[in-house]
CSV table of C-alpha atoms in Angstrom, one decimal:
chain,number,residue,atom,x,y,z
A,1370,MET,CA,11.3,19.3,-1.9
A,1371,ARG,CA,10.6,17.4,1.2
A,1372,SER,CA,7.5,19.6,2.0
A,1373,GLU,CA,6.0,19.3,-1.6
A,1374,PHE,CA,6.4,15.7,-1.3
A,1375,ALA,CA,4.6,15.6,2.1
A,1376,ASN,CA,1.4,17.7,0.6
A,1377,SER,CA,1.3,15.0,-2.3
A,1378,LEU,CA,-0.6,12.3,0.0
A,1379,ASP,CA,-4.3,12.8,0.7
A,1380,VAL,CA,-4.0,10.8,3.9
A,1381,GLU,CA,-7.8,11.4,5.0
A,1382,GLY,CA,-9.0,10.2,1.9
A,1383,LEU,CA,-6.7,7.1,1.9
A,1384,ALA,CA,-8.2,6.3,5.3
A,1385,THR,CA,-11.7,6.7,4.1
A,1386,ASP,CA,-10.9,4.5,1.1
A,1387,THR,CA,-9.6,1.7,3.4
A,1388,GLU,CA,-12.7,1.8,5.6
A,1389,PHE,CA,-14.9,1.5,2.6
A,1390,VAL,CA,-13.1,-1.5,1.1
A,1391,ARG,CA,-12.9,-3.3,4.6
A,1392,GLU,CA,-16.6,-2.6,4.8
A,1393,LEU,CA,-17.4,-4.1,1.3
A,1394,CYS,CA,-15.2,-7.3,2.2
A,1395,ARG,CA,-17.1,-7.9,5.2
A,1396,TRP,CA,-20.6,-7.5,3.5
A,1397,ALA,CA,-19.5,-9.8,0.5
A,1398,LYS,CA,-17.8,-12.1,2.6
A,1399,LEU,CA,-14.7,-12.1,0.5
A,1400,THR,CA,-11.0,-11.6,0.8
A,1401,PRO,CA,-9.7,-8.5,-1.0
A,1402,SER,CA,-8.1,-10.7,-3.4
A,1403,ALA,CA,-11.4,-12.5,-4.3
A,1404,LEU,CA,-13.4,-9.1,-4.3
A,1405,ALA,CA,-11.0,-7.6,-6.8
A,1406,LYS,CA,-11.2,-10.7,-9.0
A,1407,THR,CA,-15.2,-10.5,-9.0
A,1408,ALA,CA,-15.0,-7.1,-10.0
A,1409,GLY,CA,-12.4,-7.6,-12.7
A,1410,LEU,CA,-9.9,-5.6,-11.0
A,1411,THR,CA,-6.0,-6.4,-10.2
A,1412,PRO,CA,-5.6,-7.6,-6.7
A,1413,THR,CA,-3.2,-5.0,-5.5
A,1414,THR,CA,-5.9,-2.4,-6.3
A,1415,ILE,CA,-8.0,-3.7,-3.5
A,1416,THR,CA,-5.4,-5.4,-1.3
A,1417,ARG,CA,-3.2,-2.1,-0.9
A,1418,SER,CA,-6.4,0.0,0.4
A,1419,TYR,CA,-7.6,-2.9,2.6
A,1420,ARG,CA,-4.2,-3.1,4.3
A,1421,GLY,CA,-3.8,0.7,4.2
A,1422,THR,CA,-0.6,0.8,2.3
A,1423,ALA,CA,-2.2,2.4,-0.8
A,1424,THR,CA,-0.5,5.8,-1.9
A,1425,THR,CA,-3.3,6.8,-4.2
A,1426,ARG,CA,-7.3,7.1,-4.0
A,1427,LEU,CA,-9.4,4.6,-5.4
A,1428,SER,CA,-10.3,6.1,-8.9
A,1429,VAL,CA,-13.4,6.5,-10.2
A,1430,PRO,CA,-13.4,3.6,-12.7
A,1431,THR,CA,-12.4,1.4,-10.0
A,1432,ILE,CA,-15.6,2.5,-7.6
A,1433,GLU,CA,-17.7,2.1,-10.9
A,1434,LYS,CA,-16.6,-1.6,-11.2
A,1435,LEU,CA,-17.2,-2.4,-7.8
A,1436,LYS,CA,-20.5,-1.1,-8.3
A,1437,ARG,CA,-21.4,-3.4,-11.1
A,1438,ALA,CA,-19.9,-6.2,-9.3
A,1439,PHE,CA,-21.7,-5.6,-6.2
A,1440,PRO,CA,-24.9,-3.6,-6.9
A,1441,LYS,CA,-27.0,-4.5,-3.7
A,1442,TYR,CA,-24.2,-3.3,-1.5
A,1443,PRO,CA,-25.9,-0.3,0.4
A,1444,GLY,CA,-22.6,1.2,1.2
A,1445,PHE,CA,-22.6,2.6,-2.4
A,1446,SER,CA,-24.9,5.3,-1.3
A,1447,VAL,CA,-22.2,6.8,1.0
A,1448,THR,CA,-19.4,6.1,-1.4
A,1449,PRO,CA,-16.0,7.8,-0.2
A,1450,ASP,CA,-16.1,11.2,-1.4
A,1451,ARG,CA,-13.7,11.3,-4.9
A,1452,LEU,CA,-10.5,13.5,-4.5
A,1453,GLU,CA,-11.2,14.6,-7.9
A,1454,ASP,CA,-14.5,16.0,-6.8
A,1455,ARG,CA,-13.1,18.0,-3.7
A,1456,ARG,CA,-9.7,18.7,-4.5
A,1457,ASP,CA,-8.4,22.1,-3.3
A,1458,ASP,CA,-7.4,24.7,-5.7
A,1459,ASP,CA,-3.5,24.4,-4.6
A,1460,MET,CA,-3.6,20.8,-5.7
A,1461,VAL,CA,-3.7,18.8,-8.9
A,1462,LEU,CA,-3.9,15.3,-10.0
A,1463,ILE,CA,-1.2,13.5,-11.8
A,1464,GLU,CA,-1.6,10.1,-13.5
A,1465,ARG,CA,0.2,7.4,-11.7
A,1466,LEU,CA,1.8,4.1,-13.2
A,1467,PRO,CA,0.2,1.4,-11.2
A,1468,THR,CA,3.3,-0.6,-10.9
A,1469,PHE,CA,6.8,0.5,-9.9
A,1470,ALA,CA,9.4,1.6,-12.4
A,1471,GLY,CA,12.4,-0.5,-11.8
A,1472,MET,CA,16.0,0.2,-11.1
A,1473,GLY,CA,17.1,-3.4,-11.6
A,1474,GLY,CA,14.2,-5.5,-13.0
A,1475,GLY,CA,11.4,-3.4,-14.4
A,1476,GLY,CA,7.6,-3.2,-13.4
A,1477,THR,CA,5.1,-4.7,-15.7
A,1478,GLY,CA,2.6,-1.6,-15.7
A,1479,GLU,CA,-0.2,-3.8,-15.2
A,1480,GLY,CA,-3.4,-2.7,-13.2
A,1481,ASP,CA,-5.6,0.3,-13.1
A,1482,ARG,CA,-3.9,3.6,-13.5
A,1483,GLY,CA,-4.6,6.0,-10.6
A,1484,ALA,CA,-4.0,9.5,-9.8
A,1485,ILE,CA,-2.0,11.0,-7.0
A,1486,ALA,CA,-2.2,14.9,-5.7
A,1487,PHE,CA,0.9,17.2,-6.2
A,1488,SER,CA,1.2,21.0,-5.3
A,1489,ARG,CA,-0.1,23.2,-8.1
A,1490,ASN,CA,2.7,25.3,-7.2
A,1491,LEU,CA,5.4,22.4,-8.1
A,1492,VAL,CA,3.6,21.5,-11.2
A,1493,GLU,CA,2.9,24.8,-12.8
A,1494,SER,CA,5.5,27.0,-11.5
A,1495,ILE,CA,8.3,24.9,-10.7
A,1496,LEU,CA,8.2,22.5,-13.3
A,1497,ARG,CA,6.2,24.7,-15.7
A,1498,ALA,CA,4.0,22.0,-16.8
A,1499,GLN,CA,0.3,21.1,-16.8
A,1500,PRO,CA,-0.9,17.9,-15.0
A,1501,ALA,CA,-1.3,16.2,-18.2
A,1502,ASP,CA,2.2,16.5,-19.1
A,1503,LEU,CA,3.3,14.5,-16.3
A,1504,LEU,CA,3.5,11.0,-15.2
A,1505,ALA,CA,4.2,9.8,-11.6
A,1506,ILE,CA,6.0,6.7,-10.7
A,1507,GLU,CA,7.4,4.9,-7.6
A,1508,ALA,CA,11.0,3.6,-8.1
A,1509,GLU,CA,12.2,0.3,-6.9
A,1510,GLY,CA,15.7,-1.5,-6.7
A,1511,ASN,CA,19.3,-0.1,-6.9
A,1512,SER,CA,20.7,0.1,-10.1
A,1513,MET,CA,20.4,3.9,-10.1
A,1514,GLU,CA,21.8,4.5,-6.7
A,1515,PRO,CA,23.0,7.1,-5.4
A,1516,ASP,CA,21.1,9.2,-7.9
A,1517,TYR,CA,17.5,7.7,-7.3
A,1518,LEU,CA,16.9,5.2,-4.5
A,1519,GLY,CA,14.1,2.4,-4.1
A,1520,GLY,CA,10.7,4.2,-2.9
A,1521,ASP,CA,11.6,7.6,-4.5
A,1522,GLN,CA,8.5,9.1,-5.7
A,1523,ILE,CA,9.3,10.5,-9.3
A,1524,LEU,CA,7.7,12.7,-11.8
A,1525,ILE,CA,8.2,12.2,-15.7
A,1526,ASP,CA,7.8,15.0,-18.1
A,1527,LYS,CA,6.1,13.2,-21.0
A,1528,ARG,CA,6.9,16.2,-23.2
A,1529,ARG,CA,10.7,15.6,-22.9
A,1530,ARG,CA,11.6,12.4,-24.7
A,1531,SER,CA,14.6,13.5,-26.9
A,1532,LEU,CA,17.9,12.2,-26.3
A,1533,ALA,CA,19.4,15.3,-27.4
A,1534,SER,CA,19.9,16.7,-23.7
A,1535,PRO,CA,21.2,14.4,-21.2
A,1536,GLY,CA,19.2,12.9,-18.2
A,1537,ALA,CA,17.4,10.2,-16.8
A,1538,PHE,CA,14.4,8.6,-18.5
A,1539,CYS,CA,11.5,6.2,-17.7
A,1540,LEU,CA,11.2,4.0,-20.5
A,1541,TRP,CA,9.5,0.6,-21.4
A,1542,ASP,CA,12.6,-1.5,-22.5
A,1543,GLY,CA,10.8,-4.5,-24.0
A,1544,ASP,CA,11.0,-6.1,-20.3
A,1545,GLY,CA,9.5,-3.6,-18.1
A,1546,TYR,CA,9.1,0.1,-17.0
A,1547,VAL,CA,12.5,1.0,-15.9
A,1548,VAL,CA,14.3,4.3,-14.8
A,1549,LYS,CA,17.6,4.8,-16.7
A,1550,TYR,CA,20.1,7.1,-18.5
A,1551,LEU,CA,19.9,6.8,-22.3
A,1552,GLU,CA,22.3,7.5,-25.0
A,1553,ARG,CA,22.1,6.9,-28.9
A,1554,VAL,CA,24.6,4.5,-30.2
A,1555,GLN,CA,26.6,6.4,-32.9
A,1556,GLY,CA,26.8,5.0,-36.2
A,1557,SER,CA,24.5,2.1,-35.5
A,1558,GLU,CA,22.1,0.7,-38.0
A,1559,PRO,CA,19.5,0.2,-37.4
A,1560,GLN,CA,19.5,2.8,-34.9
A,1561,ARG,CA,20.1,1.5,-31.3
A,1562,VAL,CA,20.2,3.0,-27.7
A,1563,ARG,CA,22.6,2.4,-24.9
A,1564,VAL,CA,20.5,1.8,-21.6
A,1565,ILE,CA,22.9,2.9,-18.6
A,1566,SER,CA,22.5,2.4,-15.0
A,1567,ARG,CA,24.1,4.7,-12.5
A,1568,ASN,CA,25.1,1.7,-10.4
A,1569,HIS,CA,27.1,0.2,-13.5
A,1570,ASP,CA,29.4,-1.9,-11.4
A,1571,LEU,CA,26.6,-4.2,-10.7
A,1572,TYR,CA,24.4,-3.4,-13.7
A,1573,PRO,CA,26.3,-3.1,-17.0
A,1574,PRO,CA,24.8,-1.2,-19.7
A,1575,TYR,CA,22.9,-2.9,-22.3
A,1576,GLU,CA,21.5,-2.0,-26.0
A,1577,ARG,CA,18.1,-1.9,-27.3
A,1578,LEU,CA,16.7,-1.1,-30.8
A,1579,VAL,CA,15.0,2.2,-30.9
A,1580,GLU,CA,11.8,0.4,-32.1
A,1581,GLU,CA,12.2,-1.8,-29.2
A,1582,ILE,CA,11.8,1.1,-26.5
A,1583,ASP,CA,9.1,3.3,-25.5
A,1584,ILE,CA,10.4,6.5,-23.7
A,1585,GLN,CA,7.7,7.8,-21.2
A,1586,GLY,CA,9.4,11.0,-20.6
A,1587,ARG,CA,12.4,12.7,-18.7
A,1588,VAL,CA,12.8,12.5,-14.9
A,1589,VAL,CA,12.2,16.1,-13.7
A,1590,TRP,CA,11.3,15.7,-9.9
A,1591,PHE,CA,11.6,13.2,-7.1
A,1592,GLY,CA,10.6,13.0,-3.6
A,1593,ARG,CA,12.1,11.0,-0.6
A,1594,GLN,CA,11.1,9.8,2.6
A,1595,VAL,CA,13.7,11.0,5.4
A,1596,ARG,CA,15.1,7.7,7.0
């Protein structure tokens, strides 16, 4: 599993994006946040690339927004090669939630959804999925420890939303995106769902009406940095 995750990051491409954003900021004489605001982007879309902390490439829609905001920037003639245009046959792109999924408080989901590359073998042979079936998220918090840790990179199978089988799910619980265990509250009317943390001593279970939540899918894979 560790090797599959190591292959999911396009390190060279991320460095190219960082250089591109820094050059554009210098040319425009704007801070990364001001640059993002001018282009109608969320600040983190630009600041992460600027600082070199991004884990996904600048998306094509992001590049297009920058082009419209700064049409005279000469660097667009040498815009970074898009990962979508040059990905290897052994890699596939998975849609990535722009903010974390909380294991404590939830992530807002605000921002531009990007994409991250994963091993084709992992997606198609091991998970038996197509790229469009999956959603990549980053976990944050401690409510699901020790099963899932903050910083884990998680893949969600959007086809698997039924609560008939046990497991952890990513959902919008009305307050934010979270990763939790779910179970139906038997006999409840209207139908309710119990939202359960693995670290239940610190995070007691709570209930939501079925209509109040939006299940994104079931957790089917995670990668973790060795510390």
